CSV table of C-alpha atoms in Angstrom, one decimal:
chain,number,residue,atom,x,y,z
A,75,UNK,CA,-2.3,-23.7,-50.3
A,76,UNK,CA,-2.4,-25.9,-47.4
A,77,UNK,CA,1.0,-24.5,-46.4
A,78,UNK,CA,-0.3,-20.9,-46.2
A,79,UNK,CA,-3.4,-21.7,-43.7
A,80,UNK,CA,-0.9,-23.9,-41.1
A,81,UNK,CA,1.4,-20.9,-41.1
A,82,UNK,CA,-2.1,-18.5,-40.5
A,83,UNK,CA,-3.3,-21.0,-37.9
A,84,UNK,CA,0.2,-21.0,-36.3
A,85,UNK,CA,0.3,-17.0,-36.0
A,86,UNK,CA,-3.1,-16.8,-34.9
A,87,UNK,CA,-2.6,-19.4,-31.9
A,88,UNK,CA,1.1,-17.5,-31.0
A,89,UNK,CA,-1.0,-14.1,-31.2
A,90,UNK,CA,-3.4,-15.9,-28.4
A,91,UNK,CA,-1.1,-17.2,-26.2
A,92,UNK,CA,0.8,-13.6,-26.0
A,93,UNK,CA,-2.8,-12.2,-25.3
A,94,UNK,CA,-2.8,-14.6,-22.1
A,95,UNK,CA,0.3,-14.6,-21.0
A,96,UNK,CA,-0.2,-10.7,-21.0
A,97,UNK,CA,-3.5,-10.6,-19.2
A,98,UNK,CA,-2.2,-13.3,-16.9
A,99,UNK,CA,0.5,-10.6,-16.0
A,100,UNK,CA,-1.6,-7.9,-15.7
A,101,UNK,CA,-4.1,-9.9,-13.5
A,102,UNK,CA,-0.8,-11.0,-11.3
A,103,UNK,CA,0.5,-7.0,-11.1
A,104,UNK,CA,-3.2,-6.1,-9.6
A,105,UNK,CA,-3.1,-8.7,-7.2
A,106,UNK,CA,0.4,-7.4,-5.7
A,107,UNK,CA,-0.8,-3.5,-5.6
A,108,UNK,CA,-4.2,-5.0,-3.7
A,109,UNK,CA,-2.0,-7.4,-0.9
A,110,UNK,CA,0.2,-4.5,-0.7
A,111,UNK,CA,-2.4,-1.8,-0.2
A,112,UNK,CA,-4.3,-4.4,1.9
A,113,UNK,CA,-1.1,-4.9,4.3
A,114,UNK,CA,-0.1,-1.3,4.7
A,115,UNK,CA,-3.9,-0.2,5.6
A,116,UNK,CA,-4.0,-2.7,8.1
A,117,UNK,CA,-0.9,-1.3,9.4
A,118,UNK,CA,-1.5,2.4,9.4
A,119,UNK,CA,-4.4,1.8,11.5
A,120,UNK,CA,-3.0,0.4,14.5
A,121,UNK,CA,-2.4,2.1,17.7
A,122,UNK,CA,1.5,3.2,18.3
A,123,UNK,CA,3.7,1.0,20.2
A,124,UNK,CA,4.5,2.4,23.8
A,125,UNK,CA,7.8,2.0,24.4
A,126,UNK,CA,9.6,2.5,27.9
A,127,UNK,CA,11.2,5.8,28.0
A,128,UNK,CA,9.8,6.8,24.6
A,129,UNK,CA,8.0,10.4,23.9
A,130,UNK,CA,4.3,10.3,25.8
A,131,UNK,CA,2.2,11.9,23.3
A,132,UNK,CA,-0.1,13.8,25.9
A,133,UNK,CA,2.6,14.9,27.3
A,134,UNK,CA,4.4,16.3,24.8
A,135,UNK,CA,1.7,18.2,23.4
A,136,UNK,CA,1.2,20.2,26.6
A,137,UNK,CA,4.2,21.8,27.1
A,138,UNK,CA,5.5,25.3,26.4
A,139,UNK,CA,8.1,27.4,26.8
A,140,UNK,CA,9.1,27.9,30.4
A,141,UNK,CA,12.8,29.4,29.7
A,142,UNK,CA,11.4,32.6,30.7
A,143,UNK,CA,11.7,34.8,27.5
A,144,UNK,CA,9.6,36.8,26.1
A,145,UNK,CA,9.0,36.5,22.3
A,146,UNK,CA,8.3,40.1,21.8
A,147,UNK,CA,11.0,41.3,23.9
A,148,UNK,CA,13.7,39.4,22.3
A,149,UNK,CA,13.2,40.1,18.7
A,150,UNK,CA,16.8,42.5,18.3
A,151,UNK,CA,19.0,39.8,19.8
A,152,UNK,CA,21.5,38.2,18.1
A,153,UNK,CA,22.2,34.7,18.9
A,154,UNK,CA,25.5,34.5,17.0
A,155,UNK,CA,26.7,37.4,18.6
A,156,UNK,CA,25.5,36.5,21.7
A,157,UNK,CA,27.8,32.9,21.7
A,158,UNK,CA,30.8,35.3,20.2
A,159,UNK,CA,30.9,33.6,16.2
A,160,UNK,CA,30.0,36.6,14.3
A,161,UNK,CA,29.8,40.1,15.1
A,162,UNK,CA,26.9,42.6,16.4
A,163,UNK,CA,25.4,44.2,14.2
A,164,UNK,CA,24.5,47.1,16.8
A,165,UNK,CA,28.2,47.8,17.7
A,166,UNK,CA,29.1,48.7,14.0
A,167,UNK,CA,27.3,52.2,13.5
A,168,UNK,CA,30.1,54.0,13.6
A,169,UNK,CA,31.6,55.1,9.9
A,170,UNK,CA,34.9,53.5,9.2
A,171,UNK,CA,38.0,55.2,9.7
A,172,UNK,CA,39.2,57.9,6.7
A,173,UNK,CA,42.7,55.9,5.8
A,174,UNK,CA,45.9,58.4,5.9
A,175,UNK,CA,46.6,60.7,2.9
């Protein structure tokens, strides 16, 4: 019968050490996220880089349209026609032609 315990005791120790080496893991996979998380915190929260001849925030958030158009006024053009790649769509209300008989 003293067979039977050893092979007990053995499965019970094996069962153990998986339990460790399982919670070690874990405890290892938590410590990534939190350095990770940690790093790109402290990097979202710095102030941008300026960088000569880069967009100037201020700037940019002032300006408007100064091409002169009017958005209400220019609400039936056609840009495609306009450049010549597809047809008007004003120039075709005419019926088509009756073919020959």
């Amino acid at each position: 019968m003293r067979v039977v315990s050893n092979k007990k005791s053995a499965e019970a120790t094996q069962s153990i050490q998986r339990v460790k080496v399982g919670m070690t893991g874990l405890a290892f996979v938590l410590l990534l996220i939190g350095l990770a998380s940690a790093i790109f915190s402290s990097a979202s929260h710095e102030r941008p880089v300026a960088v000569a001849g880069g967009a100037k925030p201020d700037i940019v958030a002032n300006l408007s349209a100064t091409n002169g158009t009017d958005p209400a006024t220019t609400g039936d053009r056609e840009p495609l026609a306009e450049l010549g790649i597809a047809p008007s769509a004003a120039g075709n209300t005419t019926a088509p032609a009756q073919p020959a008989k």
